[in-house]
């Protein structure tokens, strides 16, 4: 049986709901939170409050626009982790209450596994096994996907995530939050070889982005001592050079993982997968190394319930459900 499932995503600062029917995602309703912009980053307490305000509207909208009745649902899925504990708790609690009221089962979903499975929302879809570079504000991983529900982390960041490096560098330059997309925008107008930044060479397939953040901080400090308006005058070149280095660090590890495993099916997922520099470098590497690459639509790169719905679909088919005493896990591993 192909189930009809309502999925809820509330791991960070976006409340989302989606309905999947017959293995096809019907919609992907997202309510973003603008309250964090004036603080230069996500404030966990404000995020959980915003989820409480948004979740009823988002779920209702997903059900109405899908054309189904609540009685048509076979299960309720939700993000269990990783994420902000307060934000996760809102989604978990809502899912429990709705499933209990309807007398249908719960399905908990790992947020990072769902990012990988976002590639099965729309064709073309990868063929197993494939490698997936999952890059976001909170995570940077290289994942070996052997099946829909069988994944292994081959390498991950030992400190900061690459999305965090983008956003914090943007904040150092005085750009508003979220700064990563703005760096990408300005980078397209600049010279990527104008400036050089530290390259943290971690062993194996591990990543580290704390060093480049420190390098960038000292670079700006020294340059602004010489010219207080240095950033404004050279913004495009600074962004292009920083993005070039961050993307280079990512691609180097993907190349190493591909050579180590012999796998040439390469996917990217997560919010940073929307970065034009990463996408362009991935395409260039694919041409040189004979890769087949998979890049999801923009709406499925950022946090969204469509990917939670897709993951839940495969778990339902396997008969994998949650108990009613399930609780969120902030640091949930694949």
mmCIF file of C-alpha atoms in Angstrom:
data_model
loop_
_atom_site.group_PDB
_atom_site.id
_atom_site.type_symbol
_atom_site.label_atom_id
_atom_site.label_comp_id
_atom_site.label_asym_id
_atom_site.label_seq_id
_atom_site.Cartn_x
_atom_site.Cartn_y
_atom_site.Cartn_z
ATOM 1 C CA UNK A 1 0.000 0.000 0.000
ATOM 2 C CA UNK A 2 1.214 3.509 -0.813
ATOM 3 C CA UNK A 3 0.289 5.630 2.210
ATOM 4 C CA UNK A 4 -0.964 9.189 2.582
ATOM 5 C CA UNK A 5 1.247 10.882 5.173
ATOM 6 C CA UNK A 6 1.330 14.351 6.714
ATOM 7 C CA UNK A 7 4.891 15.418 7.561
ATOM 8 C CA UNK A 8 5.996 18.208 9.901
ATOM 9 C CA UNK A 9 9.426 19.890 10.003
ATOM 10 C CA UNK A 10 10.389 22.209 12.884
ATOM 11 C CA UNK A 11 14.089 21.618 13.512
ATOM 12 C CA UNK A 12 15.320 25.210 13.361
ATOM 13 C CA UNK A 13 13.746 28.452 12.137
ATOM 14 C CA UNK A 14 11.266 27.307 9.497
ATOM 15 C CA UNK A 15 7.909 25.660 10.154
ATOM 16 C CA UNK A 16 6.883 23.364 7.325
ATOM 17 C CA UNK A 17 4.243 20.760 6.502
ATOM 18 C CA UNK A 18 3.817 18.486 3.509
ATOM 19 C CA UNK A 19 1.503 15.741 2.303
ATOM 20 C CA UNK A 20 2.729 12.733 0.335
ATOM 21 C CA UNK A 21 0.339 10.440 -1.582
ATOM 22 C CA UNK A 22 1.154 7.415 -3.708
ATOM 23 C CA UNK A 23 4.838 8.125 -3.179
ATOM 24 C CA UNK A 24 4.456 11.625 -4.664
ATOM 25 C CA UNK A 25 4.922 14.818 -2.676
ATOM 26 C CA UNK A 26 1.775 16.900 -3.170
ATOM 27 C CA UNK A 27 2.850 20.178 -1.556
ATOM 28 C CA UNK A 28 5.494 21.828 0.600
ATOM 29 C CA UNK A 29 4.160 24.626 2.814
ATOM 30 C CA UNK A 30 6.827 26.711 4.596
ATOM 31 C CA UNK A 31 6.539 29.590 7.077
ATOM 32 C CA UNK A 32 9.865 31.383 7.551
ATOM 33 C CA UNK A 33 10.805 33.318 10.675
ATOM 34 C CA UNK A 34 12.008 36.895 10.161
ATOM 35 C CA UNK A 35 12.316 37.626 13.874
ATOM 36 C CA UNK A 36 15.963 36.463 13.940
ATOM 37 C CA UNK A 37 17.294 38.968 11.425
ATOM 38 C CA UNK A 38 17.853 41.789 13.923
ATOM 39 C CA UNK A 39 19.884 39.454 16.149
ATOM 40 C CA UNK A 40 22.216 38.266 13.390
ATOM 41 C CA UNK A 41 21.389 34.601 13.955
ATOM 42 C CA UNK A 42 18.739 32.181 15.164
ATOM 43 C CA UNK A 43 17.599 32.740 18.768
ATOM 44 C CA UNK A 44 16.364 29.313 20.003
ATOM 45 C CA UNK A 45 13.663 30.601 22.350
ATOM 46 C CA UNK A 46 12.212 32.919 19.710
ATOM 47 C CA UNK A 47 12.332 30.102 17.163
ATOM 48 C CA UNK A 48 10.264 27.750 19.334
ATOM 49 C CA UNK A 49 7.696 30.488 20.016
ATOM 50 C CA UNK A 50 7.385 31.204 16.303
ATOM 51 C CA UNK A 51 6.842 27.504 15.602
ATOM 52 C CA UNK A 52 3.975 27.504 18.101
ATOM 53 C CA UNK A 53 2.429 30.452 16.263
ATOM 54 C CA UNK A 54 2.897 28.994 12.783
ATOM 55 C CA UNK A 55 2.358 25.257 13.061
ATOM 56 C CA UNK A 56 -1.459 25.154 13.071
ATOM 57 C CA UNK A 57 -1.680 27.413 9.993
ATOM 58 C CA UNK A 58 1.023 25.502 8.114
ATOM 59 C CA UNK A 59 -0.486 22.060 8.801
ATOM 60 C CA UNK A 60 -3.982 23.274 7.924
ATOM 61 C CA UNK A 61 -2.715 24.793 4.670
ATOM 62 C CA UNK A 62 -0.940 21.555 3.721
ATOM 63 C CA UNK A 63 -4.100 19.513 4.262
ATOM 64 C CA UNK A 64 -6.404 21.941 2.421
ATOM 65 C CA UNK A 65 -4.157 22.410 -0.624
ATOM 66 C CA UNK A 66 -3.613 18.657 -0.956
ATOM 67 C CA UNK A 67 -7.356 18.109 -1.320
ATOM 68 C CA UNK A 68 -7.479 15.396 1.332
ATOM 69 C CA UNK A 69 -9.414 15.008 4.558
ATOM 70 C CA UNK A 70 -7.696 14.296 7.857
ATOM 71 C CA UNK A 71 -9.456 10.933 7.830
ATOM 72 C CA UNK A 72 -7.486 10.016 4.675
ATOM 73 C CA UNK A 73 -4.163 10.088 6.527
ATOM 74 C CA UNK A 74 -2.380 6.839 7.318
ATOM 75 C CA UNK A 75 0.374 8.356 9.503
ATOM 76 C CA UNK A 76 1.878 11.565 10.875
ATOM 77 C CA UNK A 77 5.614 12.104 10.413
ATOM 78 C CA UNK A 78 7.863 14.587 12.161
ATOM 79 C CA UNK A 79 11.500 15.604 12.501
ATOM 80 C CA UNK A 80 12.931 14.046 15.655
ATOM 81 C CA UNK A 81 16.396 15.576 15.280
ATOM 82 C CA UNK A 82 18.970 16.912 14.987
ATOM 83 C CA UNK A 83 17.990 20.521 15.640
ATOM 84 C CA UNK A 84 17.062 23.037 18.318
ATOM 85 C CA UNK A 85 15.459 21.136 21.173
ATOM 86 C CA UNK A 86 12.654 23.655 21.789
ATOM 87 C CA UNK A 87 11.807 23.859 18.099
ATOM 88 C CA UNK A 88 11.792 20.082 17.701
ATOM 89 C CA UNK A 89 9.559 19.746 20.740
ATOM 90 C CA UNK A 90 6.845 21.861 19.093
ATOM 91 C CA UNK A 91 6.719 19.596 16.038
ATOM 92 C CA UNK A 92 6.948 16.361 18.021
ATOM 93 C CA UNK A 93 4.165 17.428 20.422
ATOM 94 C CA UNK A 94 1.859 18.531 17.606
ATOM 95 C CA UNK A 95 2.447 15.303 15.671
ATOM 96 C CA UNK A 96 1.746 13.191 18.770
ATOM 97 C CA UNK A 97 -1.505 15.010 19.508
ATOM 98 C CA UNK A 98 -2.750 14.759 15.942
ATOM 99 C CA UNK A 99 -1.820 11.085 15.577
ATOM 100 C CA UNK A 100 -3.488 10.268 18.886
ATOM 101 C CA UNK A 101 -6.662 12.131 17.903
ATOM 102 C CA UNK A 102 -6.857 10.377 14.537
ATOM 103 C CA UNK A 103 -5.819 6.961 15.843
ATOM 104 C CA UNK A 104 -2.966 6.610 13.337
ATOM 105 C CA UNK A 105 0.742 5.824 13.812
ATOM 106 C CA UNK A 106 3.698 8.174 14.212
ATOM 107 C CA UNK A 107 6.869 8.138 12.111
ATOM 108 C CA UNK A 108 9.997 9.892 13.398
ATOM 109 C CA UNK A 109 12.517 11.091 10.814
ATOM 110 C CA UNK A 110 16.205 11.949 11.036
ATOM 111 C CA UNK A 111 16.637 15.440 9.573
ATOM 112 C CA UNK A 112 19.995 14.655 7.937
ATOM 113 C CA UNK A 113 18.760 11.420 6.359
ATOM 114 C CA UNK A 114 15.803 13.382 5.009
ATOM 115 C CA UNK A 115 18.159 15.863 3.315
ATOM 116 C CA UNK A 116 19.714 12.939 1.438
ATOM 117 C CA UNK A 117 16.297 11.514 0.524
ATOM 118 C CA UNK A 118 15.184 14.895 -0.842
ATOM 119 C CA UNK A 119 16.756 13.635 -4.069
ATOM 120 C CA UNK A 120 13.840 11.229 -4.503
ATOM 121 C CA UNK A 121 11.147 13.929 -4.494
ATOM 122 C CA UNK A 122 11.613 14.780 -8.177
ATOM 123 C CA UNK A 123 13.505 13.007 -10.981
ATOM 124 C CA UNK A 124 16.244 12.440 -11.897
ATOM 125 C CA UNK A 125 16.959 10.343 -8.831
ATOM 126 C CA UNK A 126 20.309 8.812 -7.822
ATOM 127 C CA UNK A 127 21.095 5.124 -8.146
ATOM 128 C CA UNK A 128 22.424 3.341 -5.052
ATOM 129 C CA UNK A 129 25.090 3.462 -3.838
ATOM 130 C CA UNK A 130 25.824 7.175 -4.061
ATOM 131 C CA UNK A 131 27.712 9.808 -2.089
ATOM 132 C CA UNK A 132 25.909 12.847 -0.731
ATOM 133 C CA UNK A 133 27.582 16.013 0.522
ATOM 134 C CA UNK A 134 25.128 17.412 3.088
ATOM 135 C CA UNK A 135 25.947 21.029 3.859
ATOM 136 C CA UNK A 136 23.938 23.393 6.032
ATOM 137 C CA UNK A 137 24.199 25.931 8.832
ATOM 138 C CA UNK A 138 24.510 23.163 11.401
ATOM 139 C CA UNK A 139 26.093 20.225 9.581
ATOM 140 C CA UNK A 140 28.727 19.288 7.026
ATOM 141 C CA UNK A 141 28.914 15.592 6.171
ATOM 142 C CA UNK A 142 29.817 13.181 3.408
ATOM 143 C CA UNK A 143 27.272 10.361 3.510
ATOM 144 C CA UNK A 144 27.401 7.000 1.755
ATOM 145 C CA UNK A 145 23.806 6.104 0.865
ATOM 146 C CA UNK A 146 23.527 2.353 0.262
ATOM 147 C CA UNK A 147 19.716 2.253 0.363
ATOM 148 C CA UNK A 148 16.802 4.503 1.324
ATOM 149 C CA UNK A 149 17.215 3.694 5.011
ATOM 150 C CA UNK A 150 20.841 2.546 5.082
ATOM 151 C CA UNK A 151 23.344 5.391 5.295
ATOM 152 C CA UNK A 152 26.839 5.819 6.688
ATOM 153 C CA UNK A 153 28.681 9.036 7.533
ATOM 154 C CA UNK A 154 32.159 8.828 5.960
ATOM 155 C CA UNK A 155 33.333 12.234 7.137
ATOM 156 C CA UNK A 156 31.997 15.279 8.940
ATOM 157 C CA UNK A 157 33.063 18.590 10.405
ATOM 158 C CA UNK A 158 35.017 18.490 13.652
ATOM 159 C CA UNK A 159 33.912 21.989 14.663
ATOM 160 C CA UNK A 160 31.854 24.503 12.685
ATOM 161 C CA UNK A 161 29.583 23.707 9.755
ATOM 162 C CA UNK A 162 30.275 25.382 6.412
ATOM 163 C CA UNK A 163 26.948 27.242 6.531
ATOM 164 C CA UNK A 164 27.947 28.682 9.892
ATOM 165 C CA UNK A 165 31.264 29.788 8.405
ATOM 166 C CA UNK A 166 29.411 31.617 5.623
ATOM 167 C CA UNK A 167 26.975 33.323 8.004
ATOM 168 C CA UNK A 168 29.576 34.329 10.585
ATOM 169 C CA UNK A 169 31.910 35.696 7.933
ATOM 170 C CA UNK A 170 29.001 37.717 6.568
ATOM 171 C CA UNK A 171 28.316 39.079 10.052
ATOM 172 C CA UNK A 172 31.977 40.147 10.355
ATOM 173 C CA UNK A 173 31.495 42.176 7.182
ATOM 174 C CA UNK A 174 28.333 43.799 8.511
ATOM 175 C CA UNK A 175 25.957 41.915 6.213
ATOM 176 C CA UNK A 176 22.460 41.063 7.522
ATOM 177 C CA UNK A 177 21.389 37.547 8.516
ATOM 178 C CA UNK A 178 21.255 35.139 6.789
ATOM 179 C CA UNK A 179 24.535 36.198 5.212
ATOM 180 C CA UNK A 180 25.431 33.086 3.235
ATOM 181 C CA UNK A 181 23.146 33.861 0.267
ATOM 182 C CA UNK A 182 24.450 37.451 0.205
ATOM 183 C CA UNK A 183 28.054 36.260 0.039
ATOM 184 C CA UNK A 184 27.059 34.087 -2.910
ATOM 185 C CA UNK A 185 25.363 37.055 -4.592
ATOM 186 C CA UNK A 186 28.367 39.376 -4.248
ATOM 187 C CA UNK A 187 30.846 36.592 -5.058
ATOM 188 C CA UNK A 188 29.404 36.285 -8.553
ATOM 189 C CA UNK A 189 30.610 39.839 -9.228
ATOM 190 C CA UNK A 190 34.103 39.491 -7.752
ATOM 191 C CA UNK A 191 37.575 38.041 -8.346
ATOM 192 C CA UNK A 192 37.911 34.719 -6.512
ATOM 193 C CA UNK A 193 41.727 34.939 -6.518
ATOM 194 C CA UNK A 194 41.961 38.438 -5.053
ATOM 195 C CA UNK A 195 42.698 37.246 -1.488
ATOM 196 C CA UNK A 196 43.868 34.006 0.141
ATOM 197 C CA UNK A 197 42.539 32.448 3.336
ATOM 198 C CA UNK A 198 43.598 29.533 5.539
ATOM 199 C CA UNK A 199 42.986 25.993 4.332
ATOM 200 C CA UNK A 200 42.530 23.631 7.293
ATOM 201 C CA UNK A 201 43.827 20.264 6.095
ATOM 202 C CA UNK A 202 42.048 17.681 8.261
ATOM 203 C CA UNK A 203 42.959 13.987 8.044
ATOM 204 C CA UNK A 204 40.792 11.585 6.082
ATOM 205 C CA UNK A 205 37.371 12.862 5.111
ATOM 206 C CA UNK A 206 36.922 15.181 8.115
ATOM 207 C CA UNK A 207 36.236 18.908 7.770
ATOM 208 C CA UNK A 208 37.197 21.924 9.880
ATOM 209 C CA UNK A 209 36.022 25.481 9.266
ATOM 210 C CA UNK A 210 37.047 27.204 12.502
ATOM 211 C CA UNK A 211 40.499 28.021 11.102
ATOM 212 C CA UNK A 212 39.231 29.859 8.059
ATOM 213 C CA UNK A 213 36.860 31.893 10.244
ATOM 214 C CA UNK A 214 39.801 32.980 12.422
ATOM 215 C CA UNK A 215 41.908 33.737 9.351
ATOM 216 C CA UNK A 216 39.090 35.822 7.916
ATOM 217 C CA UNK A 217 38.608 37.718 11.182
ATOM 218 C CA UNK A 218 42.289 38.711 11.357
ATOM 219 C CA UNK A 219 42.320 39.555 7.658
ATOM 220 C CA UNK A 220 39.460 42.020 8.083
ATOM 221 C CA UNK A 221 40.976 43.468 11.256
ATOM 222 C CA UNK A 222 44.309 44.185 9.570
ATOM 223 C CA UNK A 223 42.803 45.556 6.373
ATOM 224 C CA UNK A 224 40.398 47.865 8.211
ATOM 225 C CA UNK A 225 43.295 49.279 10.207
ATOM 226 C CA UNK A 226 44.805 50.382 6.896
ATOM 227 C CA UNK A 227 41.480 51.548 5.454
ATOM 228 C CA UNK A 228 38.277 51.737 7.545
ATOM 229 C CA UNK A 229 36.227 51.436 4.319
ATOM 230 C CA UNK A 230 38.093 48.394 3.002
ATOM 231 C CA UNK A 231 35.091 46.053 3.131
ATOM 232 C CA UNK A 232 32.734 48.419 1.318
ATOM 233 C CA UNK A 233 35.312 49.088 -1.405
ATOM 234 C CA UNK A 234 36.215 45.433 -1.979
ATOM 235 C CA UNK A 235 33.078 43.541 -0.968
ATOM 236 C CA UNK A 236 32.682 41.566 -4.198
ATOM 237 C CA UNK A 237 36.304 40.378 -4.258
ATOM 238 C CA UNK A 238 36.281 39.503 -0.549
ATOM 239 C CA UNK A 239 33.118 37.421 -0.940
ATOM 240 C CA UNK A 240 34.394 35.731 -4.093
ATOM 241 C CA UNK A 241 37.722 34.812 -2.469
ATOM 242 C CA UNK A 242 36.107 33.501 0.704
ATOM 243 C CA UNK A 243 33.515 31.459 -1.187
ATOM 244 C CA UNK A 244 36.207 30.035 -3.469
ATOM 245 C CA UNK A 245 38.181 28.757 -0.470
ATOM 246 C CA UNK A 246 35.176 27.271 1.336
ATOM 247 C CA UNK A 247 33.935 25.511 -1.800
ATOM 248 C CA UNK A 248 37.439 24.253 -2.533
ATOM 249 C CA UNK A 249 37.615 22.657 0.919
ATOM 250 C CA UNK A 250 34.299 20.890 0.315
ATOM 251 C CA UNK A 251 35.064 19.630 -3.181
ATOM 252 C CA UNK A 252 38.512 18.322 -2.189
ATOM 253 C CA UNK A 253 36.906 15.988 0.338
ATOM 254 C CA UNK A 254 34.220 14.831 -2.098
ATOM 255 C CA UNK A 255 36.915 13.961 -4.636
ATOM 256 C CA UNK A 256 38.788 12.024 -1.948
ATOM 257 C CA UNK A 257 35.608 10.170 -0.935
ATOM 258 C CA UNK A 258 34.852 9.279 -4.548
ATOM 259 C CA UNK A 259 38.344 7.897 -5.079
ATOM 260 C CA UNK A 260 38.253 6.011 -1.783
ATOM 261 C CA UNK A 261 34.917 4.320 -2.504
ATOM 262 C CA UNK A 262 35.023 4.175 -6.293
ATOM 263 C CA UNK A 263 31.567 5.769 -6.393
ATOM 264 C CA UNK A 264 30.913 8.358 -9.095
ATOM 265 C CA UNK A 265 27.263 9.105 -8.306
ATOM 266 C CA UNK A 266 27.535 12.367 -6.362
ATOM 267 C CA UNK A 267 24.703 14.355 -4.770
ATOM 268 C CA UNK A 268 24.563 17.519 -2.678
ATOM 269 C CA UNK A 269 21.915 18.461 -0.127
ATOM 270 C CA UNK A 270 21.184 21.033 2.577
ATOM 271 C CA UNK A 271 20.905 24.813 2.519
ATOM 272 C CA UNK A 272 24.434 25.437 1.212
ATOM 273 C CA UNK A 273 23.620 23.172 -1.759
ATOM 274 C CA UNK A 274 21.870 26.258 -3.176
ATOM 275 C CA UNK A 275 25.233 28.077 -3.380
ATOM 276 C CA UNK A 276 26.088 28.850 -6.998
ATOM 277 C CA UNK A 277 29.836 28.492 -6.445
ATOM 278 C CA UNK A 278 29.425 24.984 -5.047
ATOM 279 C CA UNK A 279 27.072 23.968 -7.831
ATOM 280 C CA UNK A 280 29.419 25.297 -10.521
ATOM 281 C CA UNK A 281 32.474 23.603 -9.018
ATOM 282 C CA UNK A 282 30.564 20.346 -8.673
ATOM 283 C CA UNK A 283 29.649 20.489 -12.370
ATOM 284 C CA UNK A 284 33.262 21.248 -13.314
ATOM 285 C CA UNK A 285 34.527 18.321 -11.224
ATOM 286 C CA UNK A 286 31.896 16.046 -12.761
ATOM 287 C CA UNK A 287 33.144 16.856 -16.254
ATOM 288 C CA UNK A 288 36.759 16.180 -15.307
ATOM 289 C CA UNK A 289 36.182 13.048 -13.227
ATOM 290 C CA UNK A 290 33.233 11.417 -14.983
ATOM 291 C CA UNK A 291 30.745 11.901 -12.156
ATOM 292 C CA UNK A 292 26.978 11.806 -12.475
ATOM 293 C CA UNK A 293 25.730 14.578 -10.201
ATOM 294 C CA UNK A 294 22.377 15.290 -8.561
ATOM 295 C CA UNK A 295 21.335 18.720 -7.308
ATOM 296 C CA UNK A 296 17.857 19.176 -5.748
ATOM 297 C CA UNK A 297 15.508 22.040 -6.487
ATOM 298 C CA UNK A 298 16.121 25.090 -4.334
ATOM 299 C CA UNK A 299 12.952 24.574 -2.249
ATOM 300 C CA UNK A 300 14.206 21.119 -1.241
ATOM 301 C CA UNK A 301 17.693 22.349 -0.244
ATOM 302 C CA UNK A 302 16.621 24.389 2.760
ATOM 303 C CA UNK A 303 14.724 22.887 5.700
ATOM 304 C CA UNK A 304 11.378 21.626 4.421
ATOM 305 C CA UNK A 305 8.710 19.046 5.207
ATOM 306 C CA UNK A 306 8.702 17.526 1.700
ATOM 307 C CA UNK A 307 11.959 15.730 2.466
ATOM 308 C CA UNK A 308 10.514 14.562 5.817
ATOM 309 C CA UNK A 309 7.482 13.207 3.951
ATOM 310 C CA UNK A 310 9.671 11.333 1.486
ATOM 311 C CA UNK A 311 11.720 9.751 4.266
ATOM 312 C CA UNK A 312 8.511 8.824 6.116
ATOM 313 C CA UNK A 313 7.147 7.177 2.975
ATOM 314 C CA UNK A 314 10.038 4.707 2.883
ATOM 315 C CA UNK A 315 9.782 4.044 6.634
ATOM 316 C CA UNK A 316 6.035 3.373 6.360
ATOM 317 C CA UNK A 317 6.608 0.821 3.590
ATOM 318 C CA UNK A 318 9.130 -0.944 5.842
ATOM 319 C CA UNK A 319 6.709 -0.813 8.782
ATOM 320 C CA UNK A 320 8.969 1.383 10.913
ATOM 321 C CA UNK A 321 6.870 3.438 13.337
ATOM 322 C CA UNK A 322 7.397 5.359 16.588
ATOM 323 C CA UNK A 323 5.947 4.865 20.026
ATOM 324 C CA UNK A 324 3.904 7.639 21.644
ATOM 325 C CA UNK A 325 6.635 8.237 24.229
ATOM 326 C CA UNK A 326 9.136 9.269 21.537
ATOM 327 C CA UNK A 327 11.076 12.432 22.370
ATOM 328 C CA UNK A 328 13.173 14.861 20.297
ATOM 329 C CA UNK A 329 16.973 14.493 20.137
ATOM 330 C CA UNK A 330 18.978 17.672 19.552
ATOM 331 C CA UNK A 331 22.179 15.873 18.444
ATOM 332 C CA UNK A 332 20.782 12.939 16.490
ATOM 333 C CA UNK A 333 23.277 11.046 14.330
ATOM 334 C CA UNK A 334 22.559 9.173 11.116
#
